[in-house]
Amino acid sequence: MFGYFDVCWQAREKAFFRELKTPIRAITFAMKKLAVFAVVLTAVIVGVAVWYSPLAFSGASRYENNEAAGVIDGLYPEDATVRADYIGSEADMYAALDKMLAKPVFSAYSGGTLIVYAYSPRVCGFRTLGTGERYNVMAAYKNGTYALGTPVLEGSY
């Protein structure tokens, strides 16, 4: 007689735990989806920040009132004036502008220095030339060195 009740009890116990596992599996699955979402969201946020800080991680300097105010060790705020100096040719300068997706809008020579004003969608904010064209990247080349600055090039060049 106990054998019949044992079988019934075991069947009920199995059914109970089977029903209990279903919500736990659903919760576990939802937690996995939430974790994946958090990782993807973090990657997107970091990607956007790096995208809009094209001179980040390049040893660029931050400028305030036309004087160096420190080295940019990573990402920088959109209103920061940032400058990076490089050794290279005029072609290297234009290649660097291309990497930033900057399209030259105006260029001029002043005292033997080529100055290029360019606009890049990767740089927040902009300034306006007297012709009404927007720029947010400045580059200067002279004697085998060039400098890139966002939104303007500060310091001597």
PDB file of C-alpha atoms in Angstrom:
ATOM      1  CA  MET A   1       0.000   0.000   0.000  1.00  0.00           C
ATOM      2  CA  PHE A   2       2.866   2.396   0.783  1.00  0.00           C
ATOM      3  CA  GLY A   3       4.305   1.611  -2.645  1.00  0.00           C
ATOM      4  CA  TYR A   4       1.299   3.247  -4.337  1.00  0.00           C
ATOM      5  CA  PHE A   5       1.550   6.396  -2.208  1.00  0.00           C
ATOM      6  CA  ASP A   6       5.321   6.561  -2.752  1.00  0.00           C
ATOM      7  CA  VAL A   7       4.796   6.483  -6.523  1.00  0.00           C
ATOM      8  CA  CYS A   8       2.103   9.182  -6.303  1.00  0.00           C
ATOM      9  CA  TRP A   9       4.253  11.326  -4.004  1.00  0.00           C
ATOM     10  CA  GLN A  10       7.274  10.970  -6.275  1.00  0.00           C
ATOM     11  CA  ALA A  11       5.175  11.920  -9.319  1.00  0.00           C
ATOM     12  CA  ARG A  12       3.815  15.017  -7.523  1.00  0.00           C
ATOM     13  CA  GLU A  13       7.307  15.916  -6.347  1.00  0.00           C
ATOM     14  CA  LYS A  14       8.673  15.653  -9.905  1.00  0.00           C
ATOM     15  CA  ALA A  15       5.821  17.765 -11.258  1.00  0.00           C
ATOM     16  CA  PHE A  16       6.386  20.402  -8.566  1.00  0.00           C
ATOM     17  CA  PHE A  17      10.112  20.681  -9.288  1.00  0.00           C
ATOM     18  CA  ARG A  18       9.478  20.677 -13.050  1.00  0.00           C
ATOM     19  CA  GLU A  19       7.096  23.614 -12.618  1.00  0.00           C
ATOM     20  CA  LEU A  20       9.577  25.327 -10.292  1.00  0.00           C
ATOM     21  CA  LYS A  21      12.406  24.975 -12.811  1.00  0.00           C
ATOM     22  CA  THR A  22      10.438  26.725 -15.568  1.00  0.00           C
ATOM     23  CA  PRO A  23      10.276  30.140 -13.815  1.00  0.00           C
ATOM     24  CA  ILE A  24      13.879  29.789 -12.674  1.00  0.00           C
ATOM     25  CA  ARG A  25      14.942  29.083 -16.242  1.00  0.00           C
ATOM     26  CA  ALA A  26      12.937  32.081 -17.447  1.00  0.00           C
ATOM     27  CA  ILE A  27      14.548  34.328 -14.838  1.00  0.00           C
ATOM     28  CA  THR A  28      18.017  32.976 -15.661  1.00  0.00           C
ATOM     29  CA  PHE A  29      17.417  33.546 -19.366  1.00  0.00           C
ATOM     30  CA  ALA A  30      16.190  37.103 -18.683  1.00  0.00           C
ATOM     31  CA  MET A  31      19.259  37.817 -16.526  1.00  0.00           C
ATOM     32  CA  LYS A  32      21.544  36.579 -19.321  1.00  0.00           C
ATOM     33  CA  LYS A  33      19.769  38.853 -21.798  1.00  0.00           C
ATOM     34  CA  LEU A  34      20.120  41.772 -19.388  1.00  0.00           C
ATOM     35  CA  ALA A  35      23.834  41.093 -18.950  1.00  0.00           C
ATOM     36  CA  VAL A  36      24.370  40.948 -22.717  1.00  0.00           C
ATOM     37  CA  PHE A  37      22.424  44.205 -23.100  1.00  0.00           C
ATOM     38  CA  ALA A  38      24.576  45.896 -20.449  1.00  0.00           C
ATOM     39  CA  VAL A  39      27.797  44.771 -22.167  1.00  0.00           C
ATOM     40  CA  VAL A  40      26.575  45.933 -25.589  1.00  0.00           C
ATOM     41  CA  LEU A  41      25.402  49.266 -24.170  1.00  0.00           C
ATOM     42  CA  THR A  42      28.783  49.827 -22.495  1.00  0.00           C
ATOM     43  CA  ALA A  43      30.579  49.016 -25.751  1.00  0.00           C
ATOM     44  CA  VAL A  44      28.373  51.477 -27.654  1.00  0.00           C
ATOM     45  CA  ILE A  45      28.958  54.253 -25.107  1.00  0.00           C
ATOM     46  CA  VAL A  46      32.727  53.746 -25.185  1.00  0.00           C
ATOM     47  CA  GLY A  47      32.664  53.558 -28.986  1.00  0.00           C
ATOM     48  CA  VAL A  48      30.746  56.824 -29.277  1.00  0.00           C
ATOM     49  CA  ALA A  49      33.082  58.546 -26.835  1.00  0.00           C
ATOM     50  CA  VAL A  50      36.143  57.394 -28.760  1.00  0.00           C
ATOM     51  CA  TRP A  51      34.519  58.343 -32.076  1.00  0.00           C
ATOM     52  CA  TYR A  52      33.980  61.922 -30.920  1.00  0.00           C
ATOM     53  CA  SER A  53      37.484  62.190 -29.417  1.00  0.00           C
ATOM     54  CA  PRO A  54      39.640  61.606 -32.520  1.00  0.00           C
ATOM     55  CA  LEU A  55      42.879  62.807 -30.887  1.00  0.00           C
ATOM     56  CA  ALA A  56      42.399  60.642 -27.791  1.00  0.00           C
ATOM     57  CA  PHE A  57      45.235  58.311 -26.832  1.00  0.00           C
ATOM     58  CA  SER A  58      47.667  60.096 -29.180  1.00  0.00           C
ATOM     59  CA  GLY A  59      49.690  62.040 -26.641  1.00  0.00           C
ATOM     60  CA  ALA A  60      47.775  65.219 -27.468  1.00  0.00           C
ATOM     61  CA  SER A  61      47.880  68.255 -25.203  1.00  0.00           C
ATOM     62  CA  ARG A  62      44.972  70.222 -23.797  1.00  0.00           C
ATOM     63  CA  TYR A  63      45.229  73.994 -24.164  1.00  0.00           C
ATOM     64  CA  GLU A  64      43.668  76.838 -22.204  1.00  0.00           C
ATOM     65  CA  ASN A  65      44.261  80.492 -23.060  1.00  0.00           C
ATOM     66  CA  ASN A  66      46.805  79.558 -25.718  1.00  0.00           C
ATOM     67  CA  GLU A  67      49.050  77.679 -23.239  1.00  0.00           C
ATOM     68  CA  ALA A  68      49.484  73.953 -22.670  1.00  0.00           C
ATOM     69  CA  ALA A  69      47.429  72.820 -19.692  1.00  0.00           C
ATOM     70  CA  GLY A  70      48.218  69.113 -19.593  1.00  0.00           C
ATOM     71  CA  VAL A  71      48.374  65.927 -21.614  1.00  0.00           C
ATOM     72  CA  ILE A  72      45.233  64.148 -22.773  1.00  0.00           C
ATOM     73  CA  ASP A  73      45.538  60.610 -21.407  1.00  0.00           C
ATOM     74  CA  GLY A  74      42.243  59.437 -22.843  1.00  0.00           C
ATOM     75  CA  LEU A  75      38.907  60.863 -23.827  1.00  0.00           C
ATOM     76  CA  TYR A  76      38.279  64.563 -23.495  1.00  0.00           C
ATOM     77  CA  PRO A  77      35.198  66.786 -23.155  1.00  0.00           C
ATOM     78  CA  GLU A  78      33.643  68.251 -26.277  1.00  0.00           C
ATOM     79  CA  ASP A  79      34.506  71.833 -25.321  1.00  0.00           C
ATOM     80  CA  ALA A  80      38.208  71.085 -24.782  1.00  0.00           C
ATOM     81  CA  THR A  81      40.815  72.635 -27.057  1.00  0.00           C
ATOM     82  CA  VAL A  82      43.171  69.797 -27.937  1.00  0.00           C
ATOM     83  CA  ARG A  83      46.415  69.786 -29.917  1.00  0.00           C
ATOM     84  CA  ALA A  84      48.699  67.000 -31.133  1.00  0.00           C
ATOM     85  CA  ASP A  85      52.114  67.552 -32.753  1.00  0.00           C
ATOM     86  CA  TYR A  86      53.694  65.094 -35.195  1.00  0.00           C
ATOM     87  CA  ILE A  87      56.791  64.700 -37.338  1.00  0.00           C
ATOM     88  CA  GLY A  88      55.879  64.042 -40.951  1.00  0.00           C
ATOM     89  CA  SER A  89      55.216  65.416 -44.383  1.00  0.00           C
ATOM     90  CA  GLU A  90      52.378  67.497 -45.753  1.00  0.00           C
ATOM     91  CA  ALA A  91      50.920  64.273 -47.164  1.00  0.00           C
ATOM     92  CA  ASP A  92      51.015  62.764 -43.656  1.00  0.00           C
ATOM     93  CA  MET A  93      49.068  65.754 -42.362  1.00  0.00           C
ATOM     94  CA  TYR A  94      46.369  65.267 -45.004  1.00  0.00           C
ATOM     95  CA  ALA A  95      46.309  61.527 -44.230  1.00  0.00           C
ATOM     96  CA  ALA A  96      45.751  62.340 -40.549  1.00  0.00           C
ATOM     97  CA  LEU A  97      42.895  64.655 -41.517  1.00  0.00           C
ATOM     98  CA  ASP A  98      41.414  61.850 -43.621  1.00  0.00           C
ATOM     99  CA  LYS A  99      41.576  59.473 -40.635  1.00  0.00           C
ATOM    100  CA  MET A 100      39.537  62.025 -38.687  1.00  0.00           C
ATOM    101  CA  LEU A 101      37.093  62.248 -41.639  1.00  0.00           C
ATOM    102  CA  ALA A 102      37.966  65.956 -41.831  1.00  0.00           C
ATOM    103  CA  LYS A 103      37.320  67.643 -45.166  1.00  0.00           C
ATOM    104  CA  PRO A 104      39.414  70.777 -45.808  1.00  0.00           C
ATOM    105  CA  VAL A 105      37.261  73.878 -46.290  1.00  0.00           C
ATOM    106  CA  PHE A 106      39.996  76.512 -46.510  1.00  0.00           C
ATOM    107  CA  SER A 107      43.782  76.648 -46.572  1.00  0.00           C
ATOM    108  CA  ALA A 108      46.316  79.460 -46.554  1.00  0.00           C
ATOM    109  CA  TYR A 109      50.057  80.065 -46.253  1.00  0.00           C
ATOM    110  CA  SER A 110      51.287  82.398 -43.563  1.00  0.00           C
ATOM    111  CA  GLY A 111      54.982  82.946 -42.907  1.00  0.00           C
ATOM    112  CA  GLY A 112      55.940  79.693 -44.645  1.00  0.00           C
ATOM    113  CA  THR A 113      53.348  77.683 -42.692  1.00  0.00           C
ATOM    114  CA  LEU A 114      50.475  75.914 -44.416  1.00  0.00           C
ATOM    115  CA  ILE A 115      47.322  76.303 -42.341  1.00  0.00           C
ATOM    116  CA  VAL A 116      44.324  74.118 -43.151  1.00  0.00           C
ATOM    117  CA  TYR A 117      40.817  74.605 -41.767  1.00  0.00           C
ATOM    118  CA  ALA A 118      38.685  71.455 -41.998  1.00  0.00           C
ATOM    119  CA  TYR A 119      35.323  70.140 -40.851  1.00  0.00           C
ATOM    120  CA  SER A 120      34.894  66.678 -39.324  1.00  0.00           C
ATOM    121  CA  PRO A 121      31.636  65.069 -38.177  1.00  0.00           C
ATOM    122  CA  ARG A 122      33.731  63.293 -35.505  1.00  0.00           C
ATOM    123  CA  VAL A 123      34.442  66.536 -33.636  1.00  0.00           C
ATOM    124  CA  CYS A 124      31.700  68.155 -31.567  1.00  0.00           C
ATOM    125  CA  GLY A 125      31.019  71.824 -32.099  1.00  0.00           C
ATOM    126  CA  PHE A 126      32.400  74.127 -34.744  1.00  0.00           C
ATOM    127  CA  ARG A 127      33.634  77.608 -35.493  1.00  0.00           C
ATOM    128  CA  THR A 128      32.740  79.695 -38.529  1.00  0.00           C
ATOM    129  CA  LEU A 129      35.103  81.269 -41.036  1.00  0.00           C
ATOM    130  CA  GLY A 130      34.473  84.758 -42.401  1.00  0.00           C
ATOM    131  CA  THR A 131      33.135  83.067 -45.549  1.00  0.00           C
ATOM    132  CA  GLY A 132      30.453  81.346 -43.485  1.00  0.00           C
ATOM    133  CA  GLU A 133      31.991  77.871 -43.758  1.00  0.00           C
ATOM    134  CA  ARG A 134      32.172  75.750 -40.625  1.00  0.00           C
ATOM    135  CA  TYR A 135      35.395  74.238 -39.303  1.00  0.00           C
ATOM    136  CA  ASN A 136      36.284  72.288 -36.205  1.00  0.00           C
ATOM    137  CA  VAL A 137      39.764  70.997 -37.029  1.00  0.00           C
ATOM    138  CA  MET A 138      42.842  73.085 -37.760  1.00  0.00           C
ATOM    139  CA  ALA A 139      46.108  71.742 -39.071  1.00  0.00           C
ATOM    140  CA  ALA A 140      49.436  73.467 -39.652  1.00  0.00           C
ATOM    141  CA  TYR A 141      52.489  72.179 -41.520  1.00  0.00           C
ATOM    142  CA  LYS A 142      56.010  73.616 -41.600  1.00  0.00           C
ATOM    143  CA  ASN A 143      59.478  72.122 -42.130  1.00  0.00           C
ATOM    144  CA  GLY A 144      58.654  68.428 -41.603  1.00  0.00           C
ATOM    145  CA  THR A 145      56.325  68.836 -38.627  1.00  0.00           C
ATOM    146  CA  TYR A 146      52.596  69.255 -38.428  1.00  0.00           C
ATOM    147  CA  ALA A 147      50.076  69.939 -35.708  1.00  0.00           C
ATOM    148  CA  LEU A 148      46.383  69.073 -35.476  1.00  0.00           C
ATOM    149  CA  GLY A 149      43.996  70.915 -33.205  1.00  0.00           C
ATOM    150  CA  THR A 150      40.321  70.697 -32.347  1.00  0.00           C
ATOM    151  CA  PRO A 151      38.311  72.883 -32.599  1.00  0.00           C
ATOM    152  CA  VAL A 152      41.127  75.403 -33.143  1.00  0.00           C
ATOM    153  CA  LEU A 153      44.897  75.059 -33.122  1.00  0.00           C
ATOM    154  CA  GLU A 154      46.334  76.872 -30.127  1.00  0.00           C
ATOM    155  CA  GLY A 155      49.931  77.479 -29.235  1.00  0.00           C
ATOM    156  CA  SER A 156      52.748  78.411 -31.578  1.00  0.00           C
ATOM    157  CA  TYR A 157      53.164  76.600 -34.862  1.00  0.00           C
TER     158      TYR A 157
END
